[in-house]
PDB file of C-alpha atoms in Angstrom:
ATOM      1  CA  MET X  19      32.815   6.369  -0.918  1.00 45.00           C
ATOM      2  CA  THR X  20      29.486   6.046  -2.417  1.00 45.00           C
ATOM      3  CA  PHE X  21      26.990   9.246  -2.023  1.00 44.00           C
ATOM      4  CA  GLN X  22      23.356   9.263  -2.768  1.00 43.00           C
ATOM      5  CA  THR X  23      21.947  12.092  -5.023  1.00 44.00           C
ATOM      6  CA  PRO X  24      19.533  14.285  -3.322  1.00 47.00           C
ATOM      7  CA  GLU X  25      16.606  12.465  -5.243  1.00 49.00           C
ATOM      8  CA  ALA X  26      17.729   9.111  -4.107  1.00 45.00           C
ATOM      9  CA  SER X  27      17.944  10.383  -0.496  1.00 49.00           C
ATOM     10  CA  LYS X  28      14.536  11.776  -0.911  1.00 59.00           C
ATOM     11  CA  HIS X  29      13.303   8.281  -1.749  1.00 59.00           C
ATOM     12  CA  THR X  30      14.731   6.608   0.977  1.00 64.00           C
ATOM     13  CA  SER X  31      13.418   9.173   3.745  1.00 71.00           C
ATOM     14  CA  ASN X  32       9.901   8.684   1.925  1.00 85.00           C
ATOM     15  CA  ARG X  33      10.180   4.768   2.044  1.00 83.00           C
ATOM     16  CA  ALA X  34      10.940   5.036   5.775  1.00 88.00           C
ATOM     17  CA  ALA X  35       8.161   7.625   6.508  1.00 92.00           C
ATOM     18  CA  TYR X  36       5.638   5.364   4.798  1.00 95.00           C
ATOM     19  CA  ALA X  37       6.719   2.103   6.571  1.00 92.00           C
ATOM     20  CA  ALA X  38       6.722   3.999   9.723  1.00 94.00           C
ATOM     21  CA  PHE X  39       3.256   5.286   9.206  1.00 97.00           C
ATOM     22  CA  THR X  40       1.718   2.214   8.497  1.00 96.00           C
ATOM     23  CA  ALA X  41       3.468   0.298  11.218  1.00 95.00           C
ATOM     24  CA  ASP X  42       1.968   3.067  13.589  1.00 96.00           C
ATOM     25  CA  ILE X  43      -1.272   2.823  12.386  1.00 97.00           C
ATOM     26  CA  GLU X  44      -1.365  -1.035  12.775  1.00 95.00           C
ATOM     27  CA  ARG X  45      -0.235  -0.626  16.232  1.00 96.00           C
ATOM     28  CA  LEU X  46      -2.914   1.952  16.927  1.00 96.00           C
ATOM     29  CA  CYS X  47      -5.689  -0.370  15.384  1.00 96.00           C
ATOM     30  CA  ARG X  48      -4.191  -3.307  17.619  1.00 95.00           C
ATOM     31  CA  THR X  49      -4.170  -1.285  20.979  1.00 94.00           C
ATOM     32  CA  ASP X  50      -7.263   1.133  20.610  1.00 95.00           C
ATOM     33  CA  PRO X  51     -10.470  -0.292  19.194  1.00 94.00           C
ATOM     34  CA  GLY X  52     -12.046   3.093  19.351  1.00 95.00           C
ATOM     35  CA  SER X  53      -9.502   4.663  17.057  1.00 96.00           C
ATOM     36  CA  ARG X  54      -9.711   1.539  14.833  1.00 96.00           C
ATOM     37  CA  ALA X  55     -13.630   2.247  14.249  1.00 96.00           C
ATOM     38  CA  ALA X  56     -12.901   5.793  13.708  1.00 97.00           C
ATOM     39  CA  LEU X  57     -10.414   5.017  10.625  1.00 97.00           C
ATOM     40  CA  ARG X  58     -12.423   2.336   9.497  1.00 96.00           C
ATOM     41  CA  ALA X  59     -15.373   4.756   8.986  1.00 94.00           C
ATOM     42  CA  GLY X  60     -13.454   6.764   6.493  1.00 93.00           C
ATOM     43  CA  LEU X  61     -13.380   4.025   3.849  1.00 94.00           C
ATOM     44  CA  ARG X  62     -14.147   5.385   0.520  1.00 94.00           C
ATOM     45  CA  ARG X  63     -14.511   8.889   1.843  1.00 95.00           C
ATOM     46  CA  ASP X  64     -12.813  12.012   0.688  1.00 94.00           C
ATOM     47  CA  LEU X  65     -11.121  14.402   3.212  1.00 96.00           C
ATOM     48  CA  ASN X  66     -13.983  16.528   3.631  1.00 95.00           C
ATOM     49  CA  HIS X  67     -16.713  13.791   4.035  1.00 95.00           C
ATOM     50  CA  PRO X  68     -18.409  14.237   7.599  1.00 95.00           C
ATOM     51  CA  ARG X  69     -17.422  10.917   8.466  1.00 93.00           C
ATOM     52  CA  THR X  70     -13.872  11.381   8.290  1.00 95.00           C
ATOM     53  CA  ARG X  71     -13.763  14.091  10.997  1.00 95.00           C
ATOM     54  CA  ALA X  72     -12.724  11.823  13.476  1.00 95.00           C
ATOM     55  CA  MET X  73      -9.862  10.746  11.159  1.00 97.00           C
ATOM     56  CA  HIS X  74      -8.350  14.341  11.456  1.00 97.00           C
ATOM     57  CA  ARG X  75      -7.573  13.996  15.239  1.00 96.00           C
ATOM     58  CA  LEU X  76      -5.801  10.527  14.701  1.00 97.00           C
ATOM     59  CA  LEU X  77      -4.046  11.333  11.398  1.00 97.00           C
ATOM     60  CA  THR X  78      -3.065  15.028  11.065  1.00 96.00           C
ATOM     61  CA  HIS X  79      -0.172  14.956  13.337  1.00 96.00           C
ATOM     62  CA  ARG X  80       1.013  11.817  11.613  1.00 96.00           C
ATOM     63  CA  LEU X  81       1.021  13.230   7.922  1.00 96.00           C
ATOM     64  CA  PRO X  82       4.214  14.484   6.100  1.00 94.00           C
ATOM     65  CA  GLU X  83       4.769  18.135   6.944  1.00 92.00           C
ATOM     66  CA  GLY X  84       3.275  20.336   4.712  1.00 93.00           C
ATOM     67  CA  CYS X  85       1.640  17.650   2.483  1.00 95.00           C
ATOM     68  CA  ASP X  86      -1.032  18.819  -0.242  1.00 96.00           C
ATOM     69  CA  ASP X  87      -4.586  16.958  -0.225  1.00 96.00           C
ATOM     70  CA  LYS X  88      -3.459  14.259  -2.468  1.00 96.00           C
ATOM     71  CA  THR X  89      -0.869  13.009  -0.441  1.00 97.00           C
ATOM     72  CA  ALA X  90      -2.928  13.282   2.576  1.00 97.00           C
ATOM     73  CA  GLN X  91      -5.907  11.404   0.880  1.00 97.00           C
ATOM     74  CA  ALA X  92      -3.407   8.483   0.220  1.00 97.00           C
ATOM     75  CA  HIS X  93      -2.507   8.190   3.949  1.00 98.00           C
ATOM     76  CA  TYR X  94      -6.277   8.421   4.861  1.00 98.00           C
ATOM     77  CA  THR X  95      -7.063   5.587   2.389  1.00 97.00           C
ATOM     78  CA  VAL X  96      -4.371   3.124   3.608  1.00 98.00           C
ATOM     79  CA  ALA X  97      -5.250   3.880   7.429  1.00 98.00           C
ATOM     80  CA  ALA X  98      -8.705   3.319   6.632  1.00 97.00           C
ATOM     81  CA  LEU X  99      -7.790   0.098   4.524  1.00 97.00           C
ATOM     82  CA  ILE X 100      -5.689  -1.228   7.535  1.00 97.00           C
ATOM     83  CA  ALA X 101      -8.368  -0.288  10.193  1.00 96.00           C
ATOM     84  CA  ALA X 102     -11.006  -2.329   7.981  1.00 95.00           C
ATOM     85  CA  GLN X 103      -9.216  -5.958   8.420  1.00 91.00           C
ATOM     86  CA  PRO X 104     -10.909  -8.268  10.529  1.00 87.00           C
ATOM     87  CA  ARG X 105     -10.270  -8.155  14.104  1.00 82.00           C
ATOM     88  CA  HIS X 106      -8.047 -11.269  14.358  1.00 79.00           C
ATOM     89  CA  ALA X 107      -5.495  -9.323  12.007  1.00 78.00           C
ATOM     90  CA  PHE X 108      -4.526  -7.408  15.236  1.00 75.00           C
ATOM     91  CA  ALA X 109      -3.994 -10.103  17.366  1.00 68.00           C
ATOM     92  CA  PRO X 110      -1.513  -9.601  20.321  1.00 63.00           C
ATOM     93  CA  ASP X 111       1.256 -11.836  18.958  1.00 50.00           C
ATOM     94  CA  GLN X 112       1.942  -9.455  16.281  1.00 45.00           C
ATOM     95  CA  GLU X 113       2.895  -6.727  18.888  1.00 46.00           C
ATOM     96  CA  ASP X 114       6.377  -5.345  18.043  1.00 45.00           C
ATOM     97  CA  ASP X 115       9.254  -6.980  20.147  1.00 43.00           C
ATOM     98  CA  GLU X 116      11.002  -3.827  21.420  1.00 41.00           C
ATOM     99  CA  ASN X 117      14.072  -5.666  22.295  1.00 41.00           C
ATOM    100  CA  THR X 118      14.633  -6.979  18.832  1.00 37.00           C
ATOM    101  CA  ALA X 119      13.213  -4.043  16.508  1.00 38.00           C
ATOM    102  CA  ASP X 120      16.657  -2.583  16.186  1.00 40.00           C
ATOM    103  CA  GLU X 121      18.860  -5.240  16.053  1.00 38.00           C
ATOM    104  CA  PRO X 122      20.743  -5.733  12.929  1.00 36.00           C
ATOM    105  CA  GLY X 123      19.468  -8.250  10.506  1.00 36.00           C
ATOM    106  CA  THR X 124      15.679  -7.526  11.359  1.00 33.00           C
ATOM    107  CA  MET X 125      14.969  -4.948   8.763  1.00 34.00           C
ATOM    108  CA  GLU X 126      13.420  -5.906   5.415  1.00 38.00           C
ATOM    109  CA  THR X 127      16.216  -6.347   2.531  1.00 34.00           C
ATOM    110  CA  PRO X 128      15.400  -4.235  -0.416  1.00 38.00           C
ATOM    111  CA  ILE X 129      14.783  -6.373  -3.936  1.00 37.00           C
ATOM    112  CA  PRO X 130      17.578  -5.464  -5.999  1.00 37.00           C
ATOM    113  CA  ARG X 131      17.342  -4.215  -9.519  1.00 38.00           C
ATOM    114  CA  LYS X 132      19.219  -5.908 -12.271  1.00 39.00           C
ATOM    115  CA  ASP X 133      18.784  -2.844 -14.885  1.00 39.00           C
ATOM    116  CA  GLY X 134      20.047   0.542 -15.124  1.00 40.00           C
ATOM    117  CA  LEU X 135      17.675   2.611 -17.446  1.00 42.00           C
ATOM    118  CA  ASP X 136      14.299   1.213 -18.489  1.00 43.00           C
ATOM    119  CA  GLU X 137      13.218   0.880 -22.093  1.00 45.00           C
ATOM    120  CA  GLU X 138      12.190   4.578 -22.101  1.00 46.00           C
ATOM    121  CA  GLY X 139      15.374   5.909 -21.007  1.00 48.00           C
ATOM    122  CA  ILE X 140      14.123   6.851 -17.339  1.00 48.00           C
ATOM    123  CA  PRO X 141      16.253   6.260 -14.201  1.00 47.00           C
ATOM    124  CA  PRO X 142      15.275   2.986 -12.226  1.00 47.00           C
ATOM    125  CA  GLU X 143      12.445   3.627  -9.623  1.00 51.00           C
ATOM    126  CA  PRO X 144      13.628   3.353  -6.296  1.00 49.00           C
ATOM    127  CA  MET X 145      13.931  -0.151  -4.778  1.00 48.00           C
ATOM    128  CA  PRO X 146      10.604  -1.352  -3.279  1.00 49.00           C
ATOM    129  CA  TYR X 147      10.356  -2.283   0.295  1.00 55.00           C
ATOM    130  CA  GLY X 148       7.573  -4.618  -0.429  1.00 75.00           C
ATOM    131  CA  PRO X 149       5.612  -6.296  -3.241  1.00 89.00           C
ATOM    132  CA  SER X 150       3.457  -3.858  -5.225  1.00 95.00           C
ATOM    133  CA  PHE X 151      -0.644  -4.766  -5.232  1.00 97.00           C
ATOM    134  CA  GLY X 152      -0.141  -6.327  -8.585  1.00 96.00           C
ATOM    135  CA  ALA X 153       2.016  -8.738  -6.975  1.00 96.00           C
ATOM    136  CA  THR X 154      -0.122  -9.405  -4.134  1.00 95.00           C
ATOM    137  CA  LEU X 155      -3.024 -10.060  -6.286  1.00 95.00           C
ATOM    138  CA  GLY X 156      -0.742 -12.485  -8.139  1.00 94.00           C
ATOM    139  CA  HIS X 157       0.116 -14.369  -4.777  1.00 94.00           C
ATOM    140  CA  ALA X 158      -3.685 -14.542  -4.061  1.00 94.00           C
ATOM    141  CA  VAL X 159      -4.080 -16.588  -7.311  1.00 93.00           C
ATOM    142  CA  VAL X 160      -1.312 -18.904  -6.570  1.00 91.00           C
ATOM    143  CA  ALA X 161      -1.847 -19.154  -2.713  1.00 85.00           C
ATOM    144  CA  LYS X 162      -2.198 -22.481  -1.635  1.00 79.00           C
ATOM    145  CA  GLY X 163      -5.760 -23.462   0.111  1.00 76.00           C
ATOM    146  CA  ALA X 164      -8.239 -20.636  -0.372  1.00 70.00           C
ATOM    147  CA  SER X 165      -7.121 -18.647  -3.343  1.00 79.00           C
ATOM    148  CA  MET X 166      -8.500 -16.178  -5.795  1.00 88.00           C
ATOM    149  CA  ARG X 167      -9.898 -17.105  -9.153  1.00 91.00           C
ATOM    150  CA  MET X 168      -7.502 -16.112 -12.160  1.00 93.00           C
ATOM    151  CA  SER X 169     -10.593 -14.549 -13.940  1.00 92.00           C
ATOM    152  CA  ALA X 170     -11.449 -12.709 -10.904  1.00 93.00           C
ATOM    153  CA  ALA X 171      -8.087 -11.382 -10.172  1.00 94.00           C
ATOM    154  CA  GLU X 172      -7.345 -10.328 -13.761  1.00 95.00           C
ATOM    155  CA  SER X 173     -10.560  -8.594 -13.797  1.00 96.00           C
ATOM    156  CA  ARG X 174      -9.493  -6.724 -10.733  1.00 96.00           C
ATOM    157  CA  ILE X 175      -6.234  -5.671 -11.574  1.00 97.00           C
ATOM    158  CA  ASN X 176      -7.315  -4.658 -15.067  1.00 97.00           C
ATOM    159  CA  LEU X 177      -9.965  -2.188 -13.412  1.00 97.00           C
ATOM    160  CA  LEU X 178      -7.711  -0.915 -10.967  1.00 97.00           C
ATOM    161  CA  THR X 179      -4.878  -0.006 -13.541  1.00 97.00           C
ATOM    162  CA  ARG X 180      -7.539   1.971 -15.549  1.00 97.00           C
ATOM    163  CA  GLN X 181      -8.539   4.246 -12.588  1.00 97.00           C
ATOM    164  CA  SER X 182      -8.145   7.953 -12.128  1.00 96.00           C
ATOM    165  CA  LEU X 183      -7.018   9.361  -8.607  1.00 95.00           C
ATOM    166  CA  ARG X 184     -10.530   9.210  -7.294  1.00 95.00           C
ATOM    167  CA  GLY X 185     -11.247   5.833  -8.872  1.00 96.00           C
ATOM    168  CA  ILE X 186      -8.341   4.171  -7.436  1.00 97.00           C
ATOM    169  CA  HIS X 187      -9.512   5.442  -3.850  1.00 96.00           C
ATOM    170  CA  LEU X 188     -12.941   3.849  -4.590  1.00 96.00           C
ATOM    171  CA  HIS X 189     -12.032   0.531  -5.872  1.00 96.00           C
ATOM    172  CA  LEU X 190      -9.219  -0.377  -3.969  1.00 97.00           C
ATOM    173  CA  PRO X 191     -11.185  -1.704  -0.715  1.00 96.00           C
ATOM    174  CA  GLY X 192     -13.028  -4.155  -2.824  1.00 95.00           C
ATOM    175  CA  ALA X 193      -9.752  -5.497  -4.143  1.00 95.00           C
ATOM    176  CA  VAL X 194      -8.225  -5.584  -0.666  1.00 95.00           C
ATOM    177  CA  ASN X 195     -11.342  -7.541   0.588  1.00 93.00           C
ATOM    178  CA  GLN X 196     -11.016 -10.100  -2.000  1.00 91.00           C
ATOM    179  CA  VAL X 197      -7.259 -10.617  -1.028  1.00 93.00           C
ATOM    180  CA  ARG X 198      -8.109 -10.866   2.415  1.00 90.00           C
ATOM    181  CA  THR X 199      -9.782 -14.403   1.889  1.00 87.00           C
ATOM    182  CA  THR X 200      -6.427 -15.720   0.877  1.00 89.00           C
ATOM    183  CA  SER X 201      -2.967 -16.241   2.508  1.00 86.00           C
ATOM    184  CA  ALA X 202      -1.698 -13.134   0.280  1.00 90.00           C
ATOM    185  CA  THR X 203      -0.391 -10.277   2.516  1.00 91.00           C
ATOM    186  CA  ILE X 204      -0.375  -6.813   1.741  1.00 94.00           C
ATOM    187  CA  ALA X 205       2.597  -4.368   1.842  1.00 95.00           C
ATOM    188  CA  TRP X 206       1.060  -1.259   3.222  1.00 96.00           C
ATOM    189  CA  GLY X 207       3.874   0.848   2.906  1.00 95.00           C
ATOM    190  CA  GLN X 208       4.332  -0.128  -0.548  1.00 95.00           C
ATOM    191  CA  LEU X 209       0.765   0.634  -1.314  1.00 97.00           C
ATOM    192  CA  LEU X 210       0.932   3.999   0.265  1.00 97.00           C
ATOM    193  CA  ALA X 211       3.912   4.900  -1.744  1.00 96.00           C
ATOM    194  CA  ASP X 212       2.136   4.045  -5.045  1.00 96.00           C
ATOM    195  CA  LEU X 213      -1.128   5.903  -3.922  1.00 97.00           C
ATOM    196  CA  VAL X 214       0.957   9.113  -3.082  1.00 96.00           C
ATOM    197  CA  ASP X 215       2.430   8.959  -6.873  1.00 96.00           C
ATOM    198  CA  TRP X 216      -0.595   7.783  -8.341  1.00 97.00           C
ATOM    199  CA  PRO X 217      -1.409  11.435  -9.589  1.00 96.00           C
ATOM    200  CA  TYR X 218       1.875  11.764 -11.261  1.00 94.00           C
ATOM    201  CA  GLN X 219       3.063   8.370 -12.454  1.00 95.00           C
ATOM    202  CA  SER X 220      -0.380   6.257 -12.644  1.00 96.00           C
ATOM    203  CA  GLY X 221       0.910   4.997 -15.915  1.00 96.00           C
ATOM    204  CA  ARG X 222       4.273   3.486 -14.553  1.00 95.00           C
ATOM    205  CA  ILE X 223       2.772   2.233 -11.360  1.00 96.00           C
ATOM    206  CA  SER X 224      -0.085   0.375 -13.450  1.00 97.00           C
ATOM    207  CA  ARG X 225       2.411  -1.142 -15.623  1.00 96.00           C
ATOM    208  CA  ARG X 226       4.508  -2.507 -12.643  1.00 96.00           C
ATOM    209  CA  TRP X 227       1.396  -3.820 -11.133  1.00 97.00           C
ATOM    210  CA  LEU X 228       0.486  -5.673 -14.156  1.00 97.00           C
ATOM    211  CA  GLN X 229       3.790  -7.227 -14.933  1.00 96.00           C
ATOM    212  CA  ASP X 230       4.165  -8.243 -11.364  1.00 96.00           C
ATOM    213  CA  PHE X 231       0.710  -9.813 -11.533  1.00 96.00           C
ATOM    214  CA  TYR X 232       1.374 -11.669 -14.852  1.00 96.00           C
ATOM    215  CA  ARG X 233       5.060 -12.629 -13.751  1.00 94.00           C
ATOM    216  CA  LEU X 234       3.407 -14.389 -10.883  1.00 93.00           C
ATOM    217  CA  THR X 235       0.430 -16.165 -12.548  1.00 93.00           C
ATOM    218  CA  ALA X 236       2.039 -17.020 -15.676  1.00 91.00           C
ATOM    219  CA  SER X 237       1.854 -20.511 -14.564  1.00 74.00           C
ATOM    220  CA  ALA X 238      -1.777 -20.415 -13.078  1.00 66.00           C
ATOM    221  CA  ASP X 239      -4.446 -22.537 -14.593  1.00 53.00           C
ATOM    222  CA  GLN X 240      -6.787 -20.413 -16.562  1.00 49.00           C
ATOM    223  CA  ASP X 241     -10.424 -20.814 -15.433  1.00 48.00           C
TER     224      ASP X 241
END
């Protein structure tokens, strides 16, 4: 019998919590326009800004118990980004099917890793439950129809991966707006996980974003 280490169990629990949080925010935005407006008002705002006051009522009980300000800010930022999507993004046909939500086979399958330790001798990261934002930008470049120019996407990914904690929260909305003009989708749970870890693992997360981006755009025409 295989047992998870305490660290692996914690990562699994965190992934489930992040996915549940973002799904809950999407449902809230879909069913309550007033709440969506309140969350959207917090875009690019820190926790103490007057415009985030309405967010406290909506998000405080949804935050991880005892979380610090950096973790709370990550949740507030992602909630605001979700709420800032165009109204049609919350169409009724996105409503969860309660009859099939818990059926086998409906959950996302984690992407398996091929390696053991990385080149730095660090244990592998927990398996992602969605593509990184670097992969999202890559998909935006290679998307059929409306797509991002390679030069614009490359400038954006290079800007994002050089940011401090405050900077990444300020610059993400612009990048998300660019992605929305394409058919690329954003894995909100994975983005939340990366923002939570940014204060401690920004270098590693930035490397993964860059590698995912260039892996997908390797064959794209340079403009």
